[in-house]
C-alpha cells in the first residue's frame, strides 16, 4: 500500500527522501527549511545534495523561554529582541561545534557551512518571537506554478543527523509526510515567507567569528596550547591567595606552601573523601593538618552545621597535637591514641578523621585497623540537601606512604575508599592492587638482580601515578628551595632547611676469628636446613589432640613466633655484641629449660607467664602452684607430660640446643668490641667536633634497649659527660628535659645544655624535635625505610640551627687491606641480613639497587614533586602576562596544533578527561597507544613562545579518535555493574554474599533485618570493609562444623552485621546501579600532532 507518510524506518528516512527529490528533480531552484533547531555538525550530510540549488534559506527557531524569563526578571515584556536572538543562535551553534563528533568529515562540513554563509550560498535566519515546533522542507522548481508544483515535507524531523536518519546506528523515530499538491506547497511557502520576514539575519561576519571562538581556530600557537594545557590541568590551583590562612597564633608564620596545602587538602576531601598529607619529615605536617581542619570547620556547612573532628595519634605525639590544636583554636575536636579506638561509641558524631603516622594502620587483619575502618566508613550527622548524610572525610598523615609494600598502601586507602568502587580512575582498586601484589611476590623468587630492580620500579611507578599522586599532598625541601614563591617566602621569614649530606659509612673491622664467628652465626640463625629451627617457641605445634585443639591456629602461631625470635637475634647481632650475647644467652637458657622439663616429666606451657625465671631460680613448686591457680581463669596455660607431645619434638628440640650451646659459649668468650672502639674513636675525631658537628649536640639511635644502656655506661666510663638515655621506660618523664636540651623551636631563653649526647630507642623516632643537633648516628641499622626517614626527620626540620645534617651508619666488615674490599665485604654482610629478615624489613626503597648500600646511601632529601614546577611556571606566566593568560584561559576546549618535530613524526599526544580522571594518550605512527603521566605529557607540550605551528595533517582526527575510543571503552568496563564487580569477586566475597542471600529467604526475618542484610551484600560487593566477609565466612564455617537451628544462624549473622555501619540510602538499591555513561563520557581537552617537514 502506497502512503505519503514515512517514519525513518527501513531506509525510508528523511535523508533518503531528500536524495530522491533532488535526484529526480534537477531543476529545483529553491530549498527552504523551517526547523526547531539546526546542527551545523549535521550539515555535511546534506551539503552534496545542495550543490546545484541556487537559492537556499534556513530559518531556525530559538529557545525563547530563556529570553522571556530574562526579560521578566527585569519587569519587561519580551517582544522579539534581534540582538538577543542573534546571541542565542550563535551560542547554540558554538555549543554544537564544540560537542560534535571529532572527525574530519564533520569538521569539513562545519567549515563548509561557514563558507556557504560567507559566500551567500545559503542564507540563515533565527526567528526571535516564536518557539518554533514546526519542521517544514519546501522544494520549488524554476518557474514554480500550479503546473510545476514542487513538494513539501513536514512532520517531526529536524535538520540534524538523528532527525535525517543518516546514521544507521543512531536515529530518532520520526513521523513525516511528503505532499506534492500545489495548494499544500503554496500554503507552506507563504507561511515560510511570513516567518522569514520576521527572522534575524545571521550575517557572514558573525558566523565567521565562530571559527575563531571554537576549536576550529587554526591560528593557535604551540606555546598557547602548552599554557592552555597547564591551565586545564591545574584548574583553580593556579589562583594563589596568601590570605587563605589567617588568624595565626603568635610565633607562627604564614608560609605559602602551607597555604597551597590547605587549598589542595580541602579539594581532595571534596573529591575523594580523603587524602595523604605526606610532606617530608620536618615540614610541619601537624600545623598543616590543623590548618586544614580549621578551614574545613568553617567551610563544612558552618554555622548551620558544627563540624566535629577526631584526631588519632600515637601516644608519643599526643601532647604535641594538643598544644598545636589549642594554639590554633580548632573547635569541637577530640584526640585519642591508637589504642583507644574502642572508646569511640558514636562514630556518626565526627565529620573529619585525622590519623597521624597512618602507616601504623597498614595491616587489614589487625583489630585496630578494623575499628578505624568502621569509624571512617560511618556516615556523619551532616544532612545534605537530598536528604542523605555526608560521608566522613579522612586525612592520613604519613611522610612515607610509598615506603611500604603494595598491600600496605592499599589498606590505608581503603580507610576512605571502597576497594571495588573508588572515586579514582582505577575504580576497582582491589583488582588493581591484587595484580601488583602478585607481581611483587613473584619478584622475590627472581634471581636476576636487574629484573628485580626493573620490576619493582615499574610496580611502584604504576601505584604512584594511578593511585598515590591523585590522593597526595607532598612537598619536599627541594620543592621549597627551588620555587620562587616558596623560597622567597622562607627567606623573608628567616626560615632555612639544612642541606642533607650523603650518609657516611663507618666500617668496624672484625679480626679473622671474630669474622668467622660472625659469619658462622649468621648461617646458623638463618639456614633453614642446617641452622637453628627455634623449636623452643613451637611447642604447641607438636602437641597431640585433644590438647592441641586448645590453641587456635597452632601451626601459624608457632611459625610466626619462631620467625620473630630469628628476627630478634639477627637484629641484636647488628645492634651490638653486648645485646646479642644477652639475647643469645637467654634463648639458649630457655631452650635448655624446655629440654629439662621433658627430662623431669612435667612441661609447662604458659604464654603469658615468666616460666623461665621461676625454673632458673629453682622455684618450680611455686611455679606449679601459681599455674594451677591461674588455670581456672587463663585457658592458655597447660601443665602436661612429655607423652602429650609428638615423639619427634624432643629430638629436634635437642638438636637446636646442641647448636645453641657451643655458639653461646663461643660468644660469651668474646671480650672485644670493635664497633664500640670505632665509635669512641670517631666520637673524639669527628662526631662531636667541627666542621661536622657545629652545635656540640649528637643524636644516637638503636632499636635495642640493651644497646642504649650499654652505650651510656661505656660513654660514662670513657669520661664523657652530659649523656642522656631515652627509652620507653622514661620517655614521658624526660619530655621537658629533651626539649630544653635538643629542641631548637623553644624560646632561646629556655635553651639548656645539661645534656649534649642523647642515646635513644625508636621511641624518639617520632613526635619530638632534636634539631639543635645536626649529627645522627644509626648505631644499628633501621631495617625499615620508614623508620630511617623518621629518625633523620628529628634533626632535619624547619628551624634547624646548623646549615647541614650529617648521618652516619655502621657496617661490619672483615679486616682487609684496601677500601674496595672493605666495602665489598660489608655489602656481603648487609645482604646476609637482608636475606635473614626477609619480609620483616624493607631495607631498600623501590628505586634502589639490591647490590649496593641501597637506602642507606641515597639522597635523604628525597625527590621533588615535578608537577609543582609546572604549576609555579604557570603562576609566574599569569603574574607576568595577565592579559595573555586570560586570553589563553578562554581558549576553547579541543584546541589543537601541529608541530614540526622529526623524532615524533606522525605521532599525536592528547589530553582527555571525564568526571573520574584525566587521561594523557600518546598515539604513535602505527596507531598503537600508550598512556602517559601528566609530567611526561607536559614535557612534550612544553615549548618556547616563538615556535610556529604547521598545518594540521589529515591523520590527526583518526589518531585522536583512537585515543577517545580507548578511553571510552575503559570507562564502560569500569561502569557496567554489577557484572564488572562480580567478575572480580574473590571466593571469600562470593561465599559471604551467598551465605547472606540464602538467609534472606528465611520466612521469619523482619523488614529491618532484610535492609541490613541487603546493605551488607552491597558493602561486600564494593569492598567497603575488609573484615566483613571474613566475619561472615567464619560464622559459615562454624555452623557447617556444628549445625544449629536457622533462627540461631540468623541471630548470629545479624549480630555480626550490626557491628558495622551498614545502612542503605533511600535512593540506593541492593544491586549496584548502572551508572550513566553520559555522566562519565570522555571529553577531549587538548591535542598536539607532530610531523616532520623540511
PDB file of C-alpha atoms in Angstrom, residues 372-380 391-392 414-416 1024 1060-1062:
ATOM      1  CA  UNK A 372      39.375   2.510  62.465  1.00  0.00           C
ATOM      2  CA  UNK A 373      37.827   1.492  59.141  1.00  0.00           C
ATOM      3  CA  UNK A 374      34.387   1.221  60.735  1.00  0.00           C
ATOM      4  CA  UNK A 375      34.784   4.697  62.221  1.00  0.00           C
ATOM      5  CA  UNK A 376      35.906   6.152  58.876  1.00  0.00           C
ATOM      6  CA  UNK A 377      33.131   4.436  56.900  1.00  0.00           C
ATOM      7  CA  UNK A 378      30.330   5.518  59.248  1.00  0.00           C
ATOM      8  CA  UNK A 379      28.388   8.420  57.717  1.00  0.00           C
ATOM      9  CA  UNK A 380      28.116  11.722  59.594  1.00  0.00           C
ATOM     10  CA  UNK A 391      30.369  10.806  54.156  1.00  0.00           C
ATOM     11  CA  UNK A 392      33.262  11.166  56.535  1.00  0.00           C
ATOM     12  CA  UNK A 414      40.587   1.570  51.942  1.00  0.00           C
ATOM     13  CA  UNK A 415      40.035   3.645  55.065  1.00  0.00           C
ATOM     14  CA  UNK A 416      38.208   6.202  52.881  1.00  0.00           C
ATOM     15  CA  UNK A1024      33.645  -1.242  51.905  1.00  0.00           C
ATOM     16  CA  UNK A1060      29.334  -2.490  61.022  1.00  0.00           C
ATOM     17  CA  UNK A1061      27.875   0.878  59.952  1.00  0.00           C
ATOM     18  CA  UNK A1062      25.598  -0.612  57.280  1.00  0.00           C
TER      19      UNK A1062
END
